[in-house]
Amino acid sequence: MNSSPITTAQRIKAIVGGSIGNLVEWYDWYAYAAFAIYFSHSFFPDSDLNAQLMNTAGIFAVGFLMRPIGGWIFGSIADKIGRKKAMTLSVLLMSFGSLLIALTPTYKTIGILAPALLLLARLLQGLSVGGEYGVSATYLSEMASENRRGFYSSFQYVTLIGGQLIALGIQLILQKLLLTEIQLEEWGWRIPFVIGALLSVIALYLRANLHETEAFENKKEVSEKKKGTVTELLKHPKALLTVIGLTLGGTLAFYTYTTYMQKFLVNTVHLTKEQSTLISFISLFIFACLQPVFGALSDRIGRRPLLLGFGILGTLFTVPLLTALSTTTSMWTAFLLIMAALIIVSGYTSINAVVKAELFPSEIRALGVGLPYALTVAIFGGTAEYIALWFKKAGTEDYFYWYITGCILFSLIVYAGMKDTKETSTLDRD
């Protein structure tokens, strides 16, 4: 039996509530990347900055390995007992991970236990954020009205980027107004993780009061054996492979121009930490504002043209953009080059959530969106920073630019061969 229709007020509350919860989750996740340049020496004994950053990036990458497990666990929970409950559980887990990082003593104090606890915290956060993506993408797509799905679901990346912006904003405040460089390196880096744990309490309250989606409520009578199981998911091999293919190039480009870019500007372009933070903040703010514009555009012209635009431009311009960026000496030239790259990447980021949600039936949607996506991100997005630093250490940094290009080209082939999900959406059957 169908549940009573969701009102406009409930829809808006759901989009806002789901998005803010998503923002807090991603803030916690990105605080690690933003503050790694300050806390890497606290957890590892090596005095070489590049080696410390590689160790910290390694743990960042290992955190990604938990994301497929999180995508599986929380995707199954969302498909079996509800999107709302799964999102509430994931934010609780993220809060605990942040608190653990904030309270872990340094390597000088407890030795090898310090990096071990840091690793444990990242594993928990990886589990949480792995579940977060698939469930929130499903929730936002299902809550959106039919003709505004691209627009509404784009807010997932608005809040994903917003989490990164808050992390950078707090970093700028600490750098410019409150603490010295020495204070930041000694203890100030702990502050954002404490803030993250506190913000999670707000997100928990918001998510506890969300409305469940009609798509989930309407499938309550479906057999439990068909809900959120890998067996049922494997009956949709084409959709599974499509998620992997369309994610591969996009996630690598996204993590290169967002989380890794701050370190690239310090390590390769030789800007100061403060300059790199400011460039990252401004470019990401504009990037976040672009997502609903591109999402709304996809509601008018379809999803496929945007994906093809990203694939073609990304394949042609990744090497020239990164090469120019690596040799520039101007802070504002660096900003313009990064901005050009982020505009290209918006063709993927703004609509990837809704495209994936439109591929699967509601009884396995959260699992179908979350698991293959998390696997792809773990392999290609999570390792982007580590691979980039490895190429740099080997003296062949430009190889990384070609690696990104190859991955985007692979995704372009997938975009060229797929149908426009706006026209074939499974959400229309809910």
Tab-separated table of C-alpha atoms in Angstrom:
chain	number	residue	atom	x	y	z
A	1	MET	CA	0.000	0.000	0.000
A	2	ASN	CA	1.273	3.466	-0.883
A	3	SER	CA	1.991	5.858	1.954
A	4	SER	CA	0.424	9.347	1.952
A	5	PRO	CA	2.152	11.711	-0.516
A	6	ILE	CA	5.039	13.804	0.783
A	7	THR	CA	4.195	17.502	1.005
A	8	THR	CA	6.427	20.246	-0.407
A	9	ALA	CA	7.316	21.351	3.143
A	10	GLN	CA	8.347	17.805	4.081
A	11	ARG	CA	10.360	17.517	0.866
A	12	ILE	CA	12.277	20.728	1.570
A	13	LYS	CA	12.861	19.725	5.206
A	14	ALA	CA	14.163	16.346	4.032
A	15	ILE	CA	16.529	17.878	1.470
A	16	VAL	CA	17.856	20.408	3.998
A	17	GLY	CA	18.105	17.870	6.831
A	18	GLY	CA	19.733	15.210	4.668
A	19	SER	CA	22.157	17.719	3.179
A	20	ILE	CA	23.267	19.225	6.503
A	21	GLY	CA	23.866	15.780	7.948
A	22	ASN	CA	25.899	14.984	4.856
A	23	LEU	CA	27.886	18.211	5.304
A	24	VAL	CA	28.890	17.286	8.869
A	25	GLU	CA	29.949	13.786	7.794
A	26	TRP	CA	32.168	15.141	5.035
A	27	TYR	CA	33.597	17.873	7.240
A	28	ASP	CA	34.826	15.169	9.623
A	29	TRP	CA	36.293	13.224	6.704
A	30	TYR	CA	38.081	16.196	5.124
A	31	ALA	CA	39.417	17.723	8.347
A	32	TYR	CA	42.021	14.942	8.189
A	33	ALA	CA	43.165	15.954	4.691
A	34	ALA	CA	43.140	19.691	5.446
A	35	PHE	CA	45.185	19.436	8.647
A	36	ALA	CA	47.569	16.643	7.591
A	37	ILE	CA	50.275	19.246	6.829
A	38	TYR	CA	50.208	20.171	10.538
A	39	PHE	CA	49.772	16.852	12.337
A	40	SER	CA	51.784	14.423	10.144
A	41	HIS	CA	54.928	14.923	12.277
A	42	SER	CA	52.950	14.144	15.469
A	43	PHE	CA	52.265	10.553	14.429
A	44	PHE	CA	55.426	9.554	12.546
A	45	PRO	CA	59.130	9.752	13.532
A	46	ASP	CA	60.581	10.642	10.109
A	47	SER	CA	61.894	14.205	9.813
A	48	ASP	CA	61.423	14.363	6.008
A	49	LEU	CA	58.209	16.297	5.171
A	50	ASN	CA	57.459	14.322	2.004
A	51	ALA	CA	57.882	10.991	3.869
A	52	GLN	CA	55.577	12.158	6.692
A	53	LEU	CA	52.973	13.301	4.171
A	54	MET	CA	53.252	9.955	2.355
A	55	ASN	CA	52.643	8.071	5.627
A	56	THR	CA	49.662	10.290	6.434
A	57	ALA	CA	48.344	9.930	2.873
A	58	GLY	CA	48.798	6.157	3.191
A	59	ILE	CA	46.484	6.092	6.206
A	60	PHE	CA	44.081	8.368	4.284
A	61	ALA	CA	44.090	5.753	1.500
A	62	VAL	CA	43.601	2.851	3.958
A	63	GLY	CA	40.536	4.679	5.308
A	64	PHE	CA	39.124	4.431	1.793
A	65	LEU	CA	39.504	0.638	1.864
A	66	MET	CA	36.790	0.536	4.540
A	67	ARG	CA	34.398	2.466	2.330
A	68	PRO	CA	33.210	-0.546	0.286
A	69	ILE	CA	32.460	-2.369	3.556
A	70	GLY	CA	30.581	0.722	4.753
A	71	GLY	CA	28.745	0.919	1.429
A	72	TRP	CA	27.709	-2.714	1.803
A	73	ILE	CA	26.682	-2.566	5.488
A	74	PHE	CA	24.857	0.767	5.442
A	75	GLY	CA	23.427	0.193	1.948
A	76	SER	CA	21.878	-3.063	3.188
A	77	ILE	CA	20.538	-1.347	6.313
A	78	ALA	CA	19.020	1.448	4.206
A	79	ASP	CA	17.330	-0.996	1.811
A	80	LYS	CA	16.108	-3.297	4.598
A	81	ILE	CA	15.054	-0.996	7.462
A	82	GLY	CA	15.119	2.529	5.997
A	83	ARG	CA	17.256	5.341	4.601
A	84	LYS	CA	16.721	7.480	7.715
A	85	LYS	CA	18.032	4.891	10.211
A	86	ALA	CA	21.102	4.139	8.099
A	87	MET	CA	22.014	7.842	7.868
A	88	THR	CA	21.614	8.274	11.642
A	89	LEU	CA	23.934	5.335	12.395
A	90	SER	CA	26.606	6.509	9.961
A	91	VAL	CA	26.887	9.963	11.551
A	92	LEU	CA	27.299	8.404	15.012
A	93	LEU	CA	30.232	6.327	13.812
A	94	MET	CA	31.906	9.333	12.173
A	95	SER	CA	31.649	11.314	15.414
A	96	PHE	CA	33.492	8.601	17.339
A	97	GLY	CA	36.297	8.498	14.746
A	98	SER	CA	36.817	12.265	14.960
A	99	LEU	CA	36.927	12.198	18.748
A	100	LEU	CA	39.533	9.434	18.670
A	101	ILE	CA	41.850	11.502	16.412
A	102	ALA	CA	41.382	14.564	18.636
A	103	LEU	CA	42.404	12.653	21.770
A	104	THR	CA	45.239	10.440	20.467
A	105	PRO	CA	48.665	11.279	22.023
A	106	THR	CA	51.698	11.902	19.777
A	107	TYR	CA	54.365	9.434	18.619
A	108	LYS	CA	56.820	10.921	21.129
A	109	THR	CA	54.393	10.111	23.960
A	110	ILE	CA	53.115	6.620	23.122
A	111	GLY	CA	55.317	5.475	20.208
A	112	ILE	CA	53.853	3.094	17.648
A	113	LEU	CA	50.426	3.249	19.322
A	114	ALA	CA	49.968	6.782	17.938
A	115	PRO	CA	49.859	5.838	14.221
A	116	ALA	CA	47.932	2.668	15.174
A	117	LEU	CA	45.151	4.713	16.826
A	118	LEU	CA	45.172	7.153	13.924
A	119	LEU	CA	44.695	4.199	11.593
A	120	LEU	CA	41.805	2.829	13.714
A	121	ALA	CA	40.074	6.220	13.669
A	122	ARG	CA	40.372	6.441	9.883
A	123	LEU	CA	39.047	2.905	9.460
A	124	LEU	CA	35.938	3.847	11.473
A	125	GLN	CA	35.517	7.065	9.498
A	126	GLY	CA	35.991	5.157	6.245
A	127	LEU	CA	33.244	2.735	7.276
A	128	SER	CA	30.940	5.652	8.065
A	129	VAL	CA	31.559	7.742	4.958
A	130	GLY	CA	31.395	4.625	2.761
A	131	GLY	CA	27.824	4.146	3.923
A	132	GLU	CA	27.015	7.850	3.820
A	133	TYR	CA	27.410	8.364	0.087
A	134	GLY	CA	25.074	5.628	-1.164
A	135	VAL	CA	22.396	6.246	1.433
A	136	SER	CA	22.314	10.049	1.134
A	137	ALA	CA	22.470	9.902	-2.695
A	138	THR	CA	19.501	7.536	-2.615
A	139	TYR	CA	17.622	9.630	-0.055
A	140	LEU	CA	18.044	12.942	-1.893
A	141	SER	CA	17.174	11.402	-5.283
A	142	GLU	CA	14.038	9.716	-3.914
A	143	MET	CA	12.895	12.845	-2.058
A	144	ALA	CA	13.242	15.101	-5.120
A	145	SER	CA	10.290	15.810	-7.413
A	146	GLU	CA	10.548	14.175	-10.858
A	147	ASN	CA	11.494	17.330	-12.810
A	148	ARG	CA	14.034	18.596	-10.219
A	149	ARG	CA	16.061	15.459	-9.430
A	150	GLY	CA	19.299	16.729	-10.940
A	151	PHE	CA	18.989	20.005	-9.039
A	152	TYR	CA	18.106	18.496	-5.642
A	153	SER	CA	20.573	15.616	-5.750
A	154	SER	CA	23.374	18.044	-6.688
A	155	PHE	CA	23.207	19.276	-3.089
A	156	GLN	CA	24.976	16.091	-2.073
A	157	TYR	CA	28.161	17.449	-3.632
A	158	VAL	CA	27.368	20.974	-2.419
A	159	THR	CA	27.489	19.626	1.134
A	160	LEU	CA	30.352	17.252	0.349
A	161	ILE	CA	32.397	20.241	-0.840
A	162	GLY	CA	30.867	22.324	1.960
A	163	GLY	CA	32.372	19.945	4.505
A	164	GLN	CA	35.760	20.556	2.952
A	165	LEU	CA	35.112	24.317	2.961
A	166	ILE	CA	34.302	24.340	6.670
A	167	ALA	CA	37.500	22.399	7.357
A	168	LEU	CA	39.512	24.919	5.314
A	169	GLY	CA	37.599	27.858	6.829
A	170	ILE	CA	38.455	26.699	10.346
A	171	GLN	CA	42.044	26.248	9.190
A	172	LEU	CA	42.145	29.825	7.856
A	173	ILE	CA	40.722	31.213	11.121
A	174	LEU	CA	43.281	29.274	13.157
A	175	GLN	CA	46.126	30.306	10.826
A	176	LYS	CA	45.258	33.989	10.457
A	177	LEU	CA	43.588	34.939	13.725
A	178	LEU	CA	44.037	32.553	16.609
A	179	LEU	CA	47.223	30.465	16.550
A	180	THR	CA	50.847	30.617	15.474
A	181	GLU	CA	52.414	28.026	13.132
A	182	ILE	CA	54.101	26.361	16.118
A	183	GLN	CA	50.867	26.200	18.136
A	184	LEU	CA	49.044	24.648	15.146
A	185	GLU	CA	51.714	21.966	14.783
A	186	GLU	CA	51.934	21.230	18.514
A	187	TRP	CA	48.249	21.061	19.519
A	188	GLY	CA	46.058	23.373	17.388
A	189	TRP	CA	45.415	20.679	14.766
A	190	ARG	CA	43.275	18.825	17.345
A	191	ILE	CA	40.649	21.613	17.435
A	192	PRO	CA	38.886	20.751	14.122
A	193	PHE	CA	38.415	17.132	15.212
A	194	VAL	CA	36.770	18.222	18.470
A	195	ILE	CA	34.501	20.547	16.455
A	196	GLY	CA	33.660	17.631	14.147
A	197	ALA	CA	32.564	15.439	17.031
A	198	LEU	CA	30.335	18.244	18.370
A	199	LEU	CA	28.788	18.989	14.944
A	200	SER	CA	27.858	15.318	14.646
A	201	VAL	CA	25.469	15.735	17.579
A	202	ILE	CA	23.578	18.408	15.585
A	203	ALA	CA	23.490	16.140	12.516
A	204	LEU	CA	22.224	13.285	14.668
A	205	TYR	CA	19.292	15.414	15.860
A	206	LEU	CA	18.419	16.506	12.308
A	207	ARG	CA	18.506	12.981	10.942
A	208	ALA	CA	16.427	11.555	13.777
A	209	ASN	CA	13.596	13.884	12.671
A	210	LEU	CA	13.678	13.218	8.931
A	211	HIS	CA	10.768	11.847	6.899
A	212	GLU	CA	11.296	8.427	5.276
A	213	THR	CA	11.088	8.280	1.460
A	214	GLU	CA	7.980	7.122	-0.405
A	215	ALA	CA	10.113	4.806	-2.531
A	216	PHE	CA	11.163	2.854	0.576
A	217	GLU	CA	7.705	2.903	2.188
A	218	ASN	CA	6.067	1.651	-1.011
A	219	LYS	CA	8.344	-1.418	-1.116
A	220	LYS	CA	7.746	-2.562	2.490
A	221	GLU	CA	5.792	-5.559	1.211
A	222	VAL	CA	8.713	-6.762	-0.952
A	223	SER	CA	10.336	-9.969	0.305
A	224	GLU	CA	13.248	-9.438	2.707
A	225	LYS	CA	15.342	-11.736	0.497
A	226	LYS	CA	15.172	-9.149	-2.272
A	227	LYS	CA	16.025	-6.120	-0.138
A	228	GLY	CA	19.585	-4.890	0.132
A	229	THR	CA	21.320	-8.195	-0.665
A	230	VAL	CA	24.414	-8.681	-2.819
A	231	THR	CA	22.695	-11.667	-4.467
A	232	GLU	CA	19.881	-9.422	-5.693
A	233	LEU	CA	22.358	-6.709	-6.672
A	234	LEU	CA	24.303	-9.116	-8.897
A	235	LYS	CA	21.166	-9.541	-10.994
A	236	HIS	CA	21.915	-6.038	-12.329
A	237	PRO	CA	25.450	-6.488	-13.764
A	238	LYS	CA	25.122	-3.774	-16.413
A	239	ALA	CA	24.094	-1.151	-13.847
A	240	LEU	CA	26.916	-2.265	-11.519
A	241	LEU	CA	29.572	-1.976	-14.224
A	242	THR	CA	28.134	1.376	-15.329
A	243	VAL	CA	28.544	2.791	-11.801
A	244	ILE	CA	32.185	1.642	-11.721
A	245	GLY	CA	32.934	3.033	-15.188
A	246	LEU	CA	31.293	6.405	-14.754
A	247	THR	CA	32.889	6.875	-11.295
A	248	LEU	CA	36.487	5.927	-12.138
A	249	GLY	CA	37.673	9.055	-13.947
A	250	GLY	CA	35.431	11.432	-12.020
A	251	THR	CA	36.528	10.412	-8.548
A	252	LEU	CA	40.235	10.555	-9.449
A	253	ALA	CA	39.850	14.044	-10.948
A	254	PHE	CA	37.768	15.201	-7.973
A	255	TYR	CA	40.272	14.065	-5.335
A	256	THR	CA	43.181	15.458	-7.329
A	257	TYR	CA	41.725	18.974	-7.562
A	258	THR	CA	40.295	19.049	-4.034
A	259	THR	CA	42.000	17.067	-1.260
A	260	TYR	CA	45.413	16.644	-2.946
A	261	MET	CA	45.576	20.133	-4.454
A	262	GLN	CA	46.408	21.857	-1.162
A	263	LYS	CA	49.536	19.716	-0.767
A	264	PHE	CA	50.380	20.055	-4.484
A	265	LEU	CA	50.412	23.850	-4.120
A	266	VAL	CA	52.819	23.643	-1.155
A	267	ASN	CA	54.986	20.760	-2.345
A	268	THR	CA	55.212	21.402	-6.116
A	269	VAL	CA	54.122	25.009	-6.794
A	270	HIS	CA	55.967	26.134	-3.614
A	271	LEU	CA	53.267	28.449	-2.318
A	272	THR	CA	52.998	28.975	1.451
A	273	LYS	CA	50.568	26.869	3.500
A	274	GLU	CA	48.423	29.974	4.028
A	275	GLN	CA	48.316	30.789	0.289
A	276	SER	CA	47.414	27.211	-0.646
A	277	THR	CA	44.627	27.139	1.974
A	278	LEU	CA	43.190	30.438	0.685
A	279	ILE	CA	43.243	29.279	-2.967
A	280	SER	CA	41.631	25.972	-2.008
A	281	PHE	CA	38.918	27.757	-0.003
A	282	ILE	CA	37.929	30.245	-2.721
A	283	SER	CA	38.007	27.703	-5.564
A	284	LEU	CA	35.994	25.137	-3.590
A	285	PHE	CA	33.386	27.738	-2.626
A	286	ILE	CA	32.800	28.611	-6.298
A	287	PHE	CA	32.854	24.883	-7.151
A	288	ALA	CA	30.106	24.230	-4.568
A	289	CYS	CA	27.974	27.060	-6.004
A	290	LEU	CA	28.284	25.545	-9.500
A	291	GLN	CA	26.791	22.163	-8.527
A	292	PRO	CA	23.078	23.184	-8.446
A	293	VAL	CA	23.565	25.116	-11.719
A	294	PHE	CA	24.899	22.019	-13.477
A	295	GLY	CA	22.296	19.824	-11.722
A	296	ALA	CA	19.445	22.063	-12.932
A	297	LEU	CA	20.960	22.035	-16.434
A	298	SER	CA	20.815	18.217	-16.421
A	299	ASP	CA	17.076	18.424	-15.646
A	300	ARG	CA	16.659	20.380	-18.895
A	301	ILE	CA	19.081	18.711	-21.332
A	302	GLY	CA	19.715	15.310	-19.720
A	303	ARG	CA	22.542	13.731	-17.710
A	304	ARG	CA	24.558	12.271	-20.600
A	305	PRO	CA	25.613	15.591	-22.249
A	306	LEU	CA	27.180	16.748	-18.960
A	307	LEU	CA	29.043	13.473	-18.487
A	308	LEU	CA	30.298	13.576	-22.085
A	309	GLY	CA	31.449	17.178	-21.571
A	310	PHE	CA	33.472	16.177	-18.516
A	311	GLY	CA	34.921	13.137	-20.314
A	312	ILE	CA	36.011	15.010	-23.444
A	313	LEU	CA	37.368	18.141	-21.739
A	314	GLY	CA	39.004	16.118	-18.956
A	315	THR	CA	40.796	13.899	-21.464
A	316	LEU	CA	42.029	16.869	-23.521
A	317	PHE	CA	42.982	19.362	-20.801
A	318	THR	CA	44.179	17.469	-17.685
A	319	VAL	CA	47.850	17.316	-18.756
A	320	PRO	CA	48.029	20.944	-20.021
A	321	LEU	CA	46.282	22.296	-16.890
A	322	LEU	CA	48.432	20.403	-14.365
A	323	THR	CA	51.639	21.097	-16.311
A	324	ALA	CA	50.900	24.826	-16.357
A	325	LEU	CA	49.958	24.729	-12.683
A	326	SER	CA	53.195	22.989	-11.673
A	327	THR	CA	55.329	25.684	-13.316
A	328	THR	CA	53.426	28.846	-12.353
A	329	THR	CA	54.812	31.272	-9.784
A	330	SER	CA	51.628	33.343	-9.470
A	331	MET	CA	49.106	32.570	-6.750
A	332	TRP	CA	46.201	33.888	-8.851
A	333	THR	CA	47.265	32.076	-12.024
A	334	ALA	CA	47.226	28.897	-9.930
A	335	PHE	CA	43.694	29.781	-8.762
A	336	LEU	CA	42.429	30.298	-12.341
A	337	LEU	CA	43.926	26.996	-13.529
A	338	ILE	CA	42.348	25.082	-10.621
A	339	MET	CA	39.027	26.818	-11.277
A	340	ALA	CA	39.099	25.781	-14.941
A	341	ALA	CA	39.692	22.178	-13.864
A	342	LEU	CA	36.851	22.279	-11.306
A	343	ILE	CA	34.397	23.636	-13.897
A	344	ILE	CA	35.221	20.625	-16.085
A	345	VAL	CA	34.845	18.211	-13.133
A	346	SER	CA	31.404	19.720	-12.318
A	347	GLY	CA	30.002	17.839	-15.314
A	348	TYR	CA	30.557	14.679	-13.255
A	349	THR	CA	30.184	15.757	-9.608
A	350	SER	CA	26.871	17.610	-9.960
A	351	ILE	CA	24.897	14.641	-11.299
A	352	ASN	CA	26.771	11.448	-10.430
A	353	ALA	CA	24.503	10.786	-7.408
A	354	VAL	CA	21.245	10.985	-9.342
A	355	VAL	CA	22.630	9.030	-12.327
A	356	LYS	CA	23.526	6.101	-10.057
A	357	ALA	CA	20.210	6.262	-8.195
A	358	GLU	CA	18.360	6.176	-11.533
A	359	LEU	CA	20.013	2.858	-12.443
A	360	PHE	CA	18.630	0.631	-9.636
A	361	PRO	CA	15.196	-0.433	-8.303
A	362	SER	CA	14.363	0.890	-4.824
A	363	GLU	CA	14.788	-2.427	-2.974
A	364	ILE	CA	18.544	-2.463	-3.749
A	365	ARG	CA	19.099	1.196	-4.646
A	366	ALA	CA	21.174	2.289	-1.632
A	367	LEU	CA	23.365	-0.810	-1.910
A	368	GLY	CA	23.639	-0.480	-5.709
A	369	VAL	CA	24.657	3.163	-5.500
A	370	GLY	CA	26.963	2.784	-2.499
A	371	LEU	CA	28.913	-0.469	-2.918
A	372	PRO	CA	30.329	-0.259	-6.493
A	373	TYR	CA	30.925	3.470	-6.033
A	374	ALA	CA	32.823	2.916	-2.766
A	375	LEU	CA	34.933	0.166	-4.344
A	376	THR	CA	35.909	2.445	-7.234
A	377	VAL	CA	36.624	5.415	-4.967
A	378	ALA	CA	38.735	3.226	-2.667
A	379	ILE	CA	40.907	2.051	-5.560
A	380	PHE	CA	41.192	5.277	-7.558
A	381	GLY	CA	40.085	8.252	-5.423
A	382	GLY	CA	41.608	7.166	-2.137
A	383	THR	CA	44.990	6.388	-3.640
A	384	ALA	CA	45.220	9.566	-5.780
A	385	GLU	CA	47.222	11.495	-3.199
A	386	TYR	CA	49.567	8.604	-2.436
A	387	ILE	CA	50.241	7.829	-6.111
A	388	ALA	CA	50.841	11.527	-6.849
A	389	LEU	CA	53.387	11.786	-4.008
A	390	TRP	CA	55.022	8.502	-5.098
A	391	PHE	CA	55.517	9.800	-8.661
A	392	LYS	CA	56.877	13.058	-7.244
A	393	LYS	CA	59.393	11.208	-5.051
A	394	ALA	CA	60.474	9.171	-8.095
A	395	GLY	CA	61.062	12.401	-10.040
A	396	THR	CA	58.328	11.647	-12.604
A	397	GLU	CA	55.429	13.779	-11.364
A	398	ASP	CA	54.065	14.307	-14.883
A	399	TYR	CA	53.266	10.568	-15.104
A	400	PHE	CA	50.476	11.237	-12.605
A	401	TYR	CA	48.877	13.725	-15.009
A	402	TRP	CA	48.762	11.062	-17.732
A	403	TYR	CA	47.379	8.520	-15.260
A	404	ILE	CA	44.415	10.841	-14.555
A	405	THR	CA	43.903	11.408	-18.294
A	406	GLY	CA	43.797	7.657	-18.977
A	407	CYS	CA	41.187	7.086	-16.266
A	408	ILE	CA	38.969	9.927	-17.540
A	409	LEU	CA	39.241	8.514	-21.080
A	410	PHE	CA	38.037	5.136	-19.778
A	411	SER	CA	35.005	6.835	-18.192
A	412	LEU	CA	34.359	8.762	-21.410
A	413	ILE	CA	34.000	5.448	-23.269
A	414	VAL	CA	31.384	4.399	-20.674
A	415	TYR	CA	29.501	7.716	-21.016
A	416	ALA	CA	29.467	7.342	-24.803
A	417	GLY	CA	27.944	3.866	-24.562
A	418	MET	CA	25.291	4.446	-21.898
A	419	LYS	CA	21.708	5.671	-22.231
A	420	ASP	CA	20.618	8.930	-20.618
A	421	THR	CA	19.303	7.891	-17.186
A	422	LYS	CA	16.943	10.893	-17.104
A	423	GLU	CA	14.929	9.125	-19.833
A	424	THR	CA	15.187	5.580	-18.396
A	425	SER	CA	15.068	6.370	-14.643
A	426	THR	CA	14.002	3.577	-12.284
A	427	LEU	CA	12.880	6.348	-9.879
A	428	ASP	CA	9.854	6.850	-12.170
A	429	ARG	CA	8.677	3.335	-11.244
A	430	ASP	CA	8.564	4.036	-7.504
